[in-house]
PDB file of C-alpha atoms and ligand atoms in Angstrom:
ATOM      1  CA  UNK A   1       8.519   1.921  25.978  1.00 71.00           C
ATOM      2  CA  UNK A   2       6.205   4.887  27.629  1.00 84.00           C
ATOM      3  CA  UNK A   3       9.340   7.099  27.513  1.00 95.00           C
ATOM      4  CA  UNK A   4       9.621   6.772  24.010  1.00 97.00           C
ATOM      5  CA  UNK A   5       6.052   7.528  23.046  1.00 97.00           C
ATOM      6  CA  UNK A   6       6.314  10.760  25.139  1.00 97.00           C
ATOM      7  CA  UNK A   7       9.338  11.671  23.665  1.00 98.00           C
ATOM      8  CA  UNK A   8       7.778  11.433  20.038  1.00 98.00           C
ATOM      9  CA  UNK A   9       4.562  13.049  21.447  1.00 98.00           C
ATOM     10  CA  UNK A  10       6.902  16.090  22.443  1.00 98.00           C
ATOM     11  CA  UNK A  11       8.741  16.014  19.397  1.00 98.00           C
ATOM     12  CA  UNK A  12       5.934  15.871  17.282  1.00 98.00           C
ATOM     13  CA  UNK A  13       4.762  19.102  18.888  1.00 98.00           C
ATOM     14  CA  UNK A  14       8.090  20.751  19.047  1.00 98.00           C
ATOM     15  CA  UNK A  15       8.395  20.210  15.052  1.00 98.00           C
ATOM     16  CA  UNK A  16       4.570  20.656  13.900  1.00 98.00           C
ATOM     17  CA  UNK A  17       4.705  16.957  12.820  1.00 98.00           C
ATOM     18  CA  UNK A  18       2.293  14.392  12.091  1.00 98.00           C
ATOM     19  CA  UNK A  19       3.166  10.632  12.338  1.00 98.00           C
ATOM     20  CA  UNK A  20       1.368   8.530   9.744  1.00 98.00           C
ATOM     21  CA  UNK A  21       1.721   4.651   9.475  1.00 98.00           C
ATOM     22  CA  UNK A  22       0.784   2.230   7.060  1.00 98.00           C
ATOM     23  CA  UNK A  23      -1.342  -0.729   8.276  1.00 97.00           C
ATOM     24  CA  UNK A  24       1.626  -2.868   8.133  1.00 98.00           C
ATOM     25  CA  UNK A  25       3.521  -1.331  10.542  1.00 98.00           C
ATOM     26  CA  UNK A  26       4.514  -2.690  13.968  1.00 98.00           C
ATOM     27  CA  UNK A  27       1.440  -2.610  16.414  1.00 97.00           C
ATOM     28  CA  UNK A  28       3.617   0.208  18.675  1.00 97.00           C
ATOM     29  CA  UNK A  29       4.239   2.506  15.784  1.00 98.00           C
ATOM     30  CA  UNK A  30       0.733   2.303  14.573  1.00 98.00           C
ATOM     31  CA  UNK A  31      -0.107   3.059  18.205  1.00 97.00           C
ATOM     32  CA  UNK A  32       1.624   6.497  18.152  1.00 97.00           C
ATOM     33  CA  UNK A  33       0.304   7.456  14.626  1.00 98.00           C
ATOM     34  CA  UNK A  34      -2.229  10.149  13.999  1.00 98.00           C
ATOM     35  CA  UNK A  35      -2.983   8.477  11.139  1.00 98.00           C
ATOM     36  CA  UNK A  36      -3.327   4.619  10.220  1.00 97.00           C
ATOM     37  CA  UNK A  37      -4.222   3.658   6.634  1.00 96.00           C
ATOM     38  CA  UNK A  38      -3.909   2.260   3.354  1.00 94.00           C
ATOM     39  CA  UNK A  39      -2.077   3.920   0.588  1.00 91.00           C
ATOM     40  CA  UNK A  40      -4.916   5.634  -0.686  1.00 87.00           C
ATOM     41  CA  UNK A  41      -6.116   6.999   2.796  1.00 93.00           C
ATOM     42  CA  UNK A  42      -2.340   7.948   3.683  1.00 95.00           C
ATOM     43  CA  UNK A  43      -1.944   9.948   0.518  1.00 88.00           C
ATOM     44  CA  UNK A  44      -5.377  11.988   1.010  1.00 90.00           C
ATOM     45  CA  UNK A  45      -4.299  12.500   4.671  1.00 95.00           C
ATOM     46  CA  UNK A  46      -1.133  13.867   3.709  1.00 94.00           C
ATOM     47  CA  UNK A  47      -2.215  16.204   0.818  1.00 91.00           C
ATOM     48  CA  UNK A  48      -4.483  17.716   3.587  1.00 93.00           C
ATOM     49  CA  UNK A  49      -2.693  17.910   6.844  1.00 95.00           C
ATOM     50  CA  UNK A  50      -1.572  21.709   8.112  1.00 95.00           C
ATOM     51  CA  UNK A  51       1.475  19.890   9.621  1.00 97.00           C
ATOM     52  CA  UNK A  52       5.017  21.345   8.616  1.00 98.00           C
ATOM     53  CA  UNK A  53       6.577  17.570   8.737  1.00 98.00           C
ATOM     54  CA  UNK A  54       5.046  14.100   8.045  1.00 98.00           C
ATOM     55  CA  UNK A  55       6.817  11.295   9.411  1.00 98.00           C
ATOM     56  CA  UNK A  56       5.964   8.376   6.887  1.00 98.00           C
ATOM     57  CA  UNK A  57       5.917   4.942   8.846  1.00 98.00           C
ATOM     58  CA  UNK A  58       6.171   2.883   5.625  1.00 98.00           C
ATOM     59  CA  UNK A  59       8.369   2.072   2.572  1.00 98.00           C
ATOM     60  CA  UNK A  60      10.067   4.607   0.060  1.00 98.00           C
ATOM     61  CA  UNK A  61       7.529   4.579  -2.385  1.00 97.00           C
ATOM     62  CA  UNK A  62       4.803   6.017  -0.109  1.00 97.00           C
ATOM     63  CA  UNK A  63       6.981   8.845   1.460  1.00 97.00           C
ATOM     64  CA  UNK A  64       7.795   9.766  -2.047  1.00 97.00           C
ATOM     65  CA  UNK A  65       4.064  10.196  -2.757  1.00 96.00           C
ATOM     66  CA  UNK A  66       3.227  12.167   0.194  1.00 95.00           C
ATOM     67  CA  UNK A  67       6.018  14.379  -0.902  1.00 96.00           C
ATOM     68  CA  UNK A  68       4.984  14.452  -4.406  1.00 95.00           C
ATOM     69  CA  UNK A  69       1.333  15.494  -2.952  1.00 93.00           C
ATOM     70  CA  UNK A  70       2.707  18.153  -0.497  1.00 92.00           C
ATOM     71  CA  UNK A  71       5.916  19.686  -1.878  1.00 93.00           C
ATOM     72  CA  UNK A  72       5.870  22.445   0.936  1.00 94.00           C
ATOM     73  CA  UNK A  73       6.051  20.015   3.688  1.00 96.00           C
ATOM     74  CA  UNK A  74       9.128  18.104   5.096  1.00 98.00           C
ATOM     75  CA  UNK A  75       8.501  14.036   4.435  1.00 98.00           C
ATOM     76  CA  UNK A  76      10.755  11.931   6.608  1.00 98.00           C
ATOM     77  CA  UNK A  77      11.120   8.375   6.232  1.00 98.00           C
ATOM     78  CA  UNK A  78      12.500   6.852   9.461  1.00 98.00           C
ATOM     79  CA  UNK A  79      14.496   4.129   7.795  1.00 98.00           C
ATOM     80  CA  UNK A  80      16.446   5.185   4.727  1.00 98.00           C
ATOM     81  CA  UNK A  81      16.218   1.622   3.166  1.00 98.00           C
ATOM     82  CA  UNK A  82      12.734   0.748   3.697  1.00 98.00           C
ATOM     83  CA  UNK A  83      11.777  -0.126   0.090  1.00 98.00           C
ATOM     84  CA  UNK A  84       9.159  -2.226  -1.996  1.00 98.00           C
ATOM     85  CA  UNK A  85      10.780  -4.594  -3.920  1.00 98.00           C
ATOM     86  CA  UNK A  86       7.563  -4.552  -6.301  1.00 98.00           C
ATOM     87  CA  UNK A  87       8.452  -1.022  -7.059  1.00 98.00           C
ATOM     88  CA  UNK A  88      11.837  -1.705  -8.158  1.00 98.00           C
ATOM     89  CA  UNK A  89      10.383  -4.389 -10.545  1.00 98.00           C
ATOM     90  CA  UNK A  90       9.868  -1.690 -13.549  1.00 98.00           C
ATOM     91  CA  UNK A  91      12.253   0.728 -14.557  1.00 98.00           C
ATOM     92  CA  UNK A  92      11.603   3.918 -16.653  1.00 98.00           C
ATOM     93  CA  UNK A  93      13.729   2.753 -19.739  1.00 98.00           C
ATOM     94  CA  UNK A  94      11.997  -0.706 -19.688  1.00 98.00           C
ATOM     95  CA  UNK A  95       8.573   0.965 -19.363  1.00 98.00           C
ATOM     96  CA  UNK A  96       9.302   3.398 -22.490  1.00 98.00           C
ATOM     97  CA  UNK A  97      10.356   0.483 -24.376  1.00 98.00           C
ATOM     98  CA  UNK A  98       6.666  -1.238 -23.422  1.00 98.00           C
ATOM     99  CA  UNK A  99       5.221   1.793 -24.191  1.00 98.00           C
ATOM    100  CA  UNK A 100       6.816   2.155 -27.768  1.00 98.00           C
ATOM    101  CA  UNK A 101       5.530  -1.422 -28.572  1.00 98.00           C
ATOM    102  CA  UNK A 102       2.037  -0.652 -27.538  1.00 98.00           C
ATOM    103  CA  UNK A 103       1.545   2.805 -28.940  1.00 98.00           C
ATOM    104  CA  UNK A 104      -1.604   4.719 -27.996  1.00 98.00           C
ATOM    105  CA  UNK A 105      -2.448   2.623 -24.507  1.00 98.00           C
ATOM    106  CA  UNK A 106      -2.544   4.391 -21.481  1.00 98.00           C
ATOM    107  CA  UNK A 107      -0.204   3.070 -18.578  1.00 99.00           C
ATOM    108  CA  UNK A 108      -2.070   2.811 -15.394  1.00 99.00           C
ATOM    109  CA  UNK A 109       0.545   2.586 -12.841  1.00 98.00           C
ATOM    110  CA  UNK A 110       0.333   0.958  -9.036  1.00 98.00           C
ATOM    111  CA  UNK A 111       1.403   3.698  -6.632  1.00 98.00           C
ATOM    112  CA  UNK A 112       4.068   0.944  -5.485  1.00 98.00           C
ATOM    113  CA  UNK A 113       6.453   2.552  -7.911  1.00 98.00           C
ATOM    114  CA  UNK A 114       9.036   5.233  -8.270  1.00 98.00           C
ATOM    115  CA  UNK A 115       8.486   8.683  -8.806  1.00 98.00           C
ATOM    116  CA  UNK A 116      10.394   8.413 -12.160  1.00 97.00           C
ATOM    117  CA  UNK A 117       8.173   5.697 -13.202  1.00 98.00           C
ATOM    118  CA  UNK A 118       5.066   7.424 -12.054  1.00 98.00           C
ATOM    119  CA  UNK A 119       6.197  10.249 -14.307  1.00 98.00           C
ATOM    120  CA  UNK A 120       6.169   8.077 -17.343  1.00 98.00           C
ATOM    121  CA  UNK A 121       2.522   6.650 -16.597  1.00 98.00           C
ATOM    122  CA  UNK A 122      -0.791   8.485 -17.555  1.00 98.00           C
ATOM    123  CA  UNK A 123      -2.639   7.920 -13.947  1.00 98.00           C
ATOM    124  CA  UNK A 124      -1.558   6.133 -10.829  1.00 98.00           C
ATOM    125  CA  UNK A 125      -3.774   3.570  -8.735  1.00 97.00           C
ATOM    126  CA  UNK A 126      -3.950   2.272  -5.372  1.00 96.00           C
ATOM    127  CA  UNK A 127      -5.144  -1.204  -4.475  1.00 96.00           C
ATOM    128  CA  UNK A 128      -8.668   0.457  -3.501  1.00 95.00           C
ATOM    129  CA  UNK A 129      -9.278   2.319  -6.577  1.00 96.00           C
ATOM    130  CA  UNK A 130      -7.617   0.147  -9.270  1.00 98.00           C
ATOM    131  CA  UNK A 131     -10.704  -0.830 -10.647  1.00 98.00           C
ATOM    132  CA  UNK A 132     -12.442   2.491 -10.589  1.00 98.00           C
ATOM    133  CA  UNK A 133      -9.287   4.142 -12.333  1.00 98.00           C
ATOM    134  CA  UNK A 134      -9.250   1.920 -15.226  1.00 98.00           C
ATOM    135  CA  UNK A 135     -13.140   2.119 -15.561  1.00 98.00           C
ATOM    136  CA  UNK A 136     -12.576   6.044 -15.665  1.00 98.00           C
ATOM    137  CA  UNK A 137     -10.670   5.781 -18.877  1.00 98.00           C
ATOM    138  CA  UNK A 138     -12.130   5.589 -22.028  1.00 98.00           C
ATOM    139  CA  UNK A 139      -9.605   3.335 -23.957  1.00 98.00           C
ATOM    140  CA  UNK A 140     -10.547  -0.509 -24.629  1.00 98.00           C
ATOM    141  CA  UNK A 141      -6.931  -1.425 -23.646  1.00 98.00           C
ATOM    142  CA  UNK A 142      -4.616  -0.532 -20.784  1.00 98.00           C
ATOM    143  CA  UNK A 143      -0.783  -1.022 -20.035  1.00 99.00           C
ATOM    144  CA  UNK A 144      -0.993  -2.118 -16.320  1.00 99.00           C
ATOM    145  CA  UNK A 145       2.231  -1.881 -14.224  1.00 99.00           C
ATOM    146  CA  UNK A 146       4.221  -3.263 -12.138  1.00 98.00           C
ATOM    147  CA  UNK A 147       1.843  -5.846 -10.302  1.00 98.00           C
ATOM    148  CA  UNK A 148       0.221  -8.552 -12.421  1.00 98.00           C
ATOM    149  CA  UNK A 149      -1.641  -9.921  -9.557  1.00 98.00           C
ATOM    150  CA  UNK A 150      -3.414  -6.529  -9.186  1.00 98.00           C
ATOM    151  CA  UNK A 151      -3.394  -5.991 -12.749  1.00 98.00           C
ATOM    152  CA  UNK A 152      -5.240  -9.518 -13.454  1.00 98.00           C
ATOM    153  CA  UNK A 153      -7.838  -8.812 -10.546  1.00 98.00           C
ATOM    154  CA  UNK A 154      -8.636  -5.514 -12.489  1.00 98.00           C
ATOM    155  CA  UNK A 155      -8.901  -7.389 -15.709  1.00 98.00           C
ATOM    156  CA  UNK A 156     -11.465  -9.837 -14.111  1.00 98.00           C
ATOM    157  CA  UNK A 157     -13.242  -7.052 -12.822  1.00 98.00           C
ATOM    158  CA  UNK A 158     -13.332  -5.239 -16.034  1.00 98.00           C
ATOM    159  CA  UNK A 159     -13.920  -7.960 -18.516  1.00 98.00           C
ATOM    160  CA  UNK A 160     -14.572  -5.342 -21.247  1.00 98.00           C
ATOM    161  CA  UNK A 161     -11.053  -4.021 -21.520  1.00 98.00           C
ATOM    162  CA  UNK A 162      -7.868  -5.805 -22.462  1.00 98.00           C
ATOM    163  CA  UNK A 163      -5.273  -5.214 -19.579  1.00 98.00           C
ATOM    164  CA  UNK A 164      -2.034  -6.029 -20.621  1.00 98.00           C
ATOM    165  CA  UNK A 165       0.363  -6.977 -17.375  1.00 98.00           C
ATOM    166  CA  UNK A 166       3.711  -5.949 -16.406  1.00 98.00           C
ATOM    167  CA  UNK A 167       5.257  -8.936 -14.470  1.00 98.00           C
ATOM    168  CA  UNK A 168       5.905  -7.386 -11.390  1.00 98.00           C
ATOM    169  CA  UNK A 169       4.618  -9.129  -7.948  1.00 98.00           C
ATOM    170  CA  UNK A 170       4.927  -8.663  -4.283  1.00 98.00           C
ATOM    171  CA  UNK A 171       7.142 -11.163  -2.646  1.00 98.00           C
ATOM    172  CA  UNK A 172       5.105 -11.020   0.543  1.00 98.00           C
ATOM    173  CA  UNK A 173       1.600 -11.815  -1.239  1.00 98.00           C
ATOM    174  CA  UNK A 174       2.557 -13.591  -4.058  1.00 98.00           C
ATOM    175  CA  UNK A 175       4.379 -16.690  -2.132  1.00 97.00           C
ATOM    176  CA  UNK A 176       0.769 -17.564  -0.696  1.00 97.00           C
ATOM    177  CA  UNK A 177      -0.858 -20.455  -3.234  1.00 98.00           C
ATOM    178  CA  UNK A 178      -4.235 -21.721  -2.849  1.00 98.00           C
ATOM    179  CA  UNK A 179      -3.273 -24.845  -1.261  1.00 98.00           C
ATOM    180  CA  UNK A 180      -1.777 -22.606   1.708  1.00 98.00           C
ATOM    181  CA  UNK A 181      -5.568 -21.223   1.760  1.00 98.00           C
ATOM    182  CA  UNK A 182      -7.384 -24.715   1.185  1.00 97.00           C
ATOM    183  CA  UNK A 183      -5.284 -25.632   4.525  1.00 98.00           C
ATOM    184  CA  UNK A 184      -6.256 -22.683   6.491  1.00 98.00           C
ATOM    185  CA  UNK A 185     -10.036 -23.040   5.194  1.00 97.00           C
ATOM    186  CA  UNK A 186      -9.934 -26.815   6.338  1.00 97.00           C
ATOM    187  CA  UNK A 187      -9.010 -25.624  10.230  1.00 98.00           C
ATOM    188  CA  UNK A 188     -11.395 -22.710  10.193  1.00 98.00           C
ATOM    189  CA  UNK A 189     -14.298 -24.193   7.938  1.00 97.00           C
ATOM    190  CA  UNK A 190     -16.685 -21.524   8.970  1.00 97.00           C
ATOM    191  CA  UNK A 191     -14.168 -18.626   8.524  1.00 98.00           C
ATOM    192  CA  UNK A 192     -15.043 -15.629   5.801  1.00 98.00           C
ATOM    193  CA  UNK A 193     -11.779 -14.998   3.516  1.00 98.00           C
ATOM    194  CA  UNK A 194     -10.658 -11.602   2.939  1.00 98.00           C
ATOM    195  CA  UNK A 195      -7.406 -11.332   0.835  1.00 98.00           C
ATOM    196  CA  UNK A 196      -5.720  -8.228  -0.964  1.00 98.00           C
ATOM    197  CA  UNK A 197      -5.523  -8.198  -4.667  1.00 98.00           C
ATOM    198  CA  UNK A 198      -1.499  -8.442  -4.305  1.00 98.00           C
ATOM    199  CA  UNK A 199      -2.380 -12.047  -4.041  1.00 98.00           C
ATOM    200  CA  UNK A 200      -2.300 -14.520  -6.984  1.00 98.00           C
ATOM    201  CA  UNK A 201      -5.339 -14.697  -9.000  1.00 98.00           C
ATOM    202  CA  UNK A 202      -5.921 -18.373  -7.742  1.00 98.00           C
ATOM    203  CA  UNK A 203      -6.069 -16.945  -4.372  1.00 98.00           C
ATOM    204  CA  UNK A 204      -8.217 -13.987  -4.998  1.00 98.00           C
ATOM    205  CA  UNK A 205     -10.805 -16.024  -6.720  1.00 96.00           C
ATOM    206  CA  UNK A 206     -11.011 -18.292  -3.580  1.00 97.00           C
ATOM    207  CA  UNK A 207     -12.022 -15.561  -1.564  1.00 98.00           C
ATOM    208  CA  UNK A 208     -15.158 -14.161  -0.097  1.00 98.00           C
ATOM    209  CA  UNK A 209     -14.035 -10.683  -0.585  1.00 98.00           C
ATOM    210  CA  UNK A 210     -10.925  -8.521  -2.453  1.00 98.00           C
ATOM    211  CA  UNK A 211      -9.784  -5.477  -0.998  1.00 97.00           C
ATOM    212  CA  UNK A 212      -7.240  -2.912   0.136  1.00 97.00           C
ATOM    213  CA  UNK A 213      -6.134  -3.195   3.807  1.00 96.00           C
ATOM    214  CA  UNK A 214      -8.493  -0.568   4.632  1.00 95.00           C
ATOM    215  CA  UNK A 215     -11.411  -2.193   2.605  1.00 97.00           C
ATOM    216  CA  UNK A 216     -10.685  -5.399   4.519  1.00 98.00           C
ATOM    217  CA  UNK A 217     -10.445  -4.186   7.946  1.00 98.00           C
ATOM    218  CA  UNK A 218     -14.052  -2.173   6.884  1.00 98.00           C
ATOM    219  CA  UNK A 219     -15.397  -5.446   5.606  1.00 98.00           C
ATOM    220  CA  UNK A 220     -14.191  -7.323   8.715  1.00 98.00           C
ATOM    221  CA  UNK A 221     -15.631  -4.323  10.983  1.00 98.00           C
ATOM    222  CA  UNK A 222     -19.586  -4.591   9.344  1.00 98.00           C
ATOM    223  CA  UNK A 223     -19.642  -8.372   8.603  1.00 98.00           C
ATOM    224  CA  UNK A 224     -21.889 -10.358  10.589  1.00 98.00           C
ATOM    225  CA  UNK A 225     -19.388 -13.363  10.425  1.00 98.00           C
ATOM    226  CA  UNK A 226     -17.370 -14.175  13.749  1.00 98.00           C
ATOM    227  CA  UNK A 227     -14.177 -16.103  12.143  1.00 98.00           C
ATOM    228  CA  UNK A 228     -12.091 -14.512   9.468  1.00 98.00           C
ATOM    229  CA  UNK A 229      -9.072 -15.698   7.482  1.00 98.00           C
ATOM    230  CA  UNK A 230      -6.959 -12.860   6.404  1.00 98.00           C
ATOM    231  CA  UNK A 231      -5.155 -12.803   3.247  1.00 98.00           C
ATOM    232  CA  UNK A 232      -2.662  -9.970   3.589  1.00 98.00           C
ATOM    233  CA  UNK A 233       0.258  -8.522   5.489  1.00 98.00           C
ATOM    234  CA  UNK A 234       0.022  -9.837   9.188  1.00 98.00           C
ATOM    235  CA  UNK A 235       0.127  -5.976  10.414  1.00 97.00           C
ATOM    236  CA  UNK A 236      -3.675  -5.351   9.973  1.00 98.00           C
ATOM    237  CA  UNK A 237      -4.110  -7.962  12.588  1.00 98.00           C
ATOM    238  CA  UNK A 238      -3.739  -5.330  15.227  1.00 96.00           C
ATOM    239  CA  UNK A 239      -6.415  -2.984  14.068  1.00 97.00           C
ATOM    240  CA  UNK A 240      -8.636  -6.031  13.362  1.00 98.00           C
ATOM    241  CA  UNK A 241      -8.436  -7.453  16.887  1.00 98.00           C
ATOM    242  CA  UNK A 242      -8.533  -3.906  18.341  1.00 97.00           C
ATOM    243  CA  UNK A 243     -12.055  -3.054  16.648  1.00 97.00           C
ATOM    244  CA  UNK A 244     -13.443  -6.161  16.854  1.00 98.00           C
ATOM    245  CA  UNK A 245     -13.294  -7.979  20.193  1.00 97.00           C
ATOM    246  CA  UNK A 246     -15.494 -10.593  19.814  1.00 96.00           C
ATOM    247  CA  UNK A 247     -14.190 -11.862  16.453  1.00 98.00           C
ATOM    248  CA  UNK A 248     -11.429 -14.185  15.629  1.00 98.00           C
ATOM    249  CA  UNK A 249      -8.789 -13.368  13.101  1.00 98.00           C
ATOM    250  CA  UNK A 250      -6.258 -15.953  11.647  1.00 98.00           C
ATOM    251  CA  UNK A 251      -3.745 -15.559   8.562  1.00 98.00           C
ATOM    252  CA  UNK A 252      -4.659 -17.356   5.477  1.00 98.00           C
ATOM    253  CA  UNK A 253      -1.145 -18.883   5.044  1.00 96.00           C
ATOM    254  CA  UNK A 254       2.099 -18.675   6.197  1.00 95.00           C
ATOM    255  CA  UNK A 255       4.625 -15.775   5.768  1.00 93.00           C
ATOM    256  CA  UNK A 256       2.596 -13.052   5.441  1.00 96.00           C
ATOM    257  CA  UNK A 257       5.276 -10.584   6.602  1.00 98.00           C
ATOM    258  CA  UNK A 258       7.082  -7.566   4.941  1.00 98.00           C
ATOM    259  CA  UNK A 259      10.236  -7.322   6.273  1.00 98.00           C
ATOM    260  CA  UNK A 260      10.796  -3.753   4.817  1.00 98.00           C
ATOM    261  CA  UNK A 261       7.469  -2.410   6.624  1.00 98.00           C
ATOM    262  CA  UNK A 262       8.828  -3.875   9.778  1.00 98.00           C
ATOM    263  CA  UNK A 263      11.925  -2.068   9.805  1.00 98.00           C
ATOM    264  CA  UNK A 264      10.540   1.076  11.166  1.00 98.00           C
ATOM    265  CA  UNK A 265      10.529   0.981  14.970  1.00 98.00           C
ATOM    266  CA  UNK A 266       9.521   3.644  17.782  1.00 98.00           C
ATOM    267  CA  UNK A 267      13.365   4.397  17.904  1.00 98.00           C
ATOM    268  CA  UNK A 268      13.812   5.158  14.224  1.00 98.00           C
ATOM    269  CA  UNK A 269      10.759   7.319  14.602  1.00 98.00           C
ATOM    270  CA  UNK A 270      12.030   9.518  17.516  1.00 98.00           C
ATOM    271  CA  UNK A 271      15.533   9.823  15.492  1.00 98.00           C
ATOM    272  CA  UNK A 272      13.845  11.040  12.634  1.00 98.00           C
ATOM    273  CA  UNK A 273      11.938  13.639  14.375  1.00 98.00           C
ATOM    274  CA  UNK A 274      15.502  14.434  16.312  1.00 98.00           C
ATOM    275  CA  UNK A 275      17.857  14.529  13.343  1.00 98.00           C
ATOM    276  CA  UNK A 276      14.963  15.546  10.872  1.00 98.00           C
ATOM    277  CA  UNK A 277      16.140  12.299   8.448  1.00 98.00           C
ATOM    278  CA  UNK A 278      15.656  10.984   6.018  1.00 98.00           C
ATOM    279  CA  UNK A 279      14.197  13.827   4.143  1.00 98.00           C
ATOM    280  CA  UNK A 280      12.234  12.392   0.789  1.00 98.00           C
ATOM    281  CA  UNK A 281      12.151  14.433  -2.025  1.00 95.00           C
ATOM    282  CA  UNK A 282      11.367  13.295  -5.589  1.00 95.00           C
ATOM    283  CA  UNK A 283      13.846  14.366  -8.313  1.00 90.00           C
ATOM    284  CA  UNK A 284      13.011  17.563  -9.770  1.00 89.00           C
ATOM    285  CA  UNK A 285      13.086  16.604 -13.386  1.00 89.00           C
ATOM    286  CA  UNK A 286      10.323  14.016 -13.002  1.00 95.00           C
ATOM    287  CA  UNK A 287       8.363  15.475  -9.858  1.00 97.00           C
ATOM    288  CA  UNK A 288       5.694  17.508 -11.675  1.00 97.00           C
ATOM    289  CA  UNK A 289       4.703  14.903 -14.326  1.00 98.00           C
ATOM    290  CA  UNK A 290       4.425  12.333 -11.541  1.00 98.00           C
ATOM    291  CA  UNK A 291       2.215  14.638  -9.358  1.00 97.00           C
ATOM    292  CA  UNK A 292      -0.096  15.226 -12.391  1.00 97.00           C
ATOM    293  CA  UNK A 293      -0.464  11.340 -12.558  1.00 97.00           C
ATOM    294  CA  UNK A 294      -1.014  11.162  -8.693  1.00 95.00           C
ATOM    295  CA  UNK A 295      -3.777  14.185  -8.965  1.00 94.00           C
ATOM    296  CA  UNK A 296      -5.514  12.250 -11.807  1.00 97.00           C
ATOM    297  CA  UNK A 297      -6.010   9.311  -9.608  1.00 96.00           C
ATOM    298  CA  UNK A 298      -7.208  11.793  -6.791  1.00 92.00           C
ATOM    299  CA  UNK A 299      -9.721  13.104  -9.170  1.00 94.00           C
ATOM    300  CA  UNK A 300     -11.235   9.849  -9.559  1.00 94.00           C
ATOM    301  CA  UNK A 301     -14.093   8.681  -7.003  1.00 78.00           C
TER     302      UNK A 301
HETATM  303  P1  13P B   1      -2.913  -0.997   0.565  1.00 75.05           P
HETATM  304  O1  13P B   1      -3.141   0.157  -0.345  1.00 75.05           O
HETATM  305  O2  13P B   1      -4.142  -1.928   0.462  1.00 75.05           O
HETATM  306  O3  13P B   1      -2.603  -0.484   1.873  1.00 75.05           O
HETATM  307  O4  13P B   1      -1.558  -1.703   0.195  1.00 75.05           O
HETATM  308  C1  13P B   1      -0.258  -1.209  -0.034  1.00 75.05           C
HETATM  309  C2  13P B   1       0.768  -2.283  -0.140  1.00 75.05           C
HETATM  310  O5  13P B   1       1.827  -2.071  -0.171  1.00 75.05           O
HETATM  311  C3  13P B   1       0.059  -3.687  -0.019  1.00 75.05           C
HETATM  312  O6  13P B   1       1.340  -4.968   0.010  1.00 75.05           O
HETATM  313 FE1  SF4 B   2       5.969  -3.748  -1.049  1.00 75.05          FE
HETATM  314 FE2  SF4 B   2       4.553  -6.170  -0.825  1.00 75.05          FE
HETATM  315 FE3  SF4 B   2       6.006  -5.058   1.050  1.00 75.05          FE
HETATM  316 FE4  SF4 B   2       3.360  -3.905   0.240  1.00 75.05          FE
HETATM  317  S1  SF4 B   2       3.888  -5.918   1.172  1.00 75.05           S
HETATM  318  S2  SF4 B   2       5.540  -2.891   0.581  1.00 75.05           S
HETATM  319  S3  SF4 B   2       3.974  -4.534  -1.993  1.00 75.05           S
HETATM  320  S4  SF4 B   2       6.711  -5.808  -0.461  1.00 75.05           S
END
């Protein structure tokens, strides 16, 4: 392992590369990354880095967004088929048809989507800024794609607007039910419950705090509580435990595991740098429009 880490360090120098990792990556992959974060933090980091090469340890839509924001850089996804099932739950033709049925209503598209779908949307959001993005629009009605759970969370926070929901979901978060959380609470009655808004509405409504992976990490760091139930993918436990040695963390339900996020290994990161693979480049016919929708999001503070 030490040898692999050294190889990656050397290759990063040789290639003028940075490694970025999502909070759900394997512990050892997070440990070699120059930046670990949520979707928004990684998108901003990739847009600002001077490196020539970005090795994106995450899933396809994340690397694609990095490439959209940094067209002059080479973006590598270590495992070509690391995808996000939720992103595949909306296609361009279906979205166009939905828009036709709702003329004049803007589309807010979660970043967990393809570049082609982003290109057909008005503005992108992530889980950390979805509420702010929807509030930033003057329109009283919004079409929200593809996550119905995040969309419902936004609708609850912004009751003055009507949010139409697309029926997509994250299989990892959606499988957790209120009954699982209630069982976890019974086992740890003093724990504070922090959940990701990709969880079902009935789970979010039980939570003490709802936020993106970074917001969950920040909340746990500053909270005076000592025990936490975590309602998101288990990869966040690595940072939570490293940053909070005196606190205890338990998952709020079974199966908080994203198989696609776990496909990336140190070997695949090393091989990505050795062979300069797999280069992610959004289709040129949609890149400009998708980039514009992403840029609109980055302008919302
Ligand atoms: P975050 O933006 O909160 O990191 O979420 C990304 C994701 O895919 C959650 O499942
Ligand atoms: Fe997609 Fe869910 Fe995995 Fe996030 S956790 S990448 S939304 S499948």
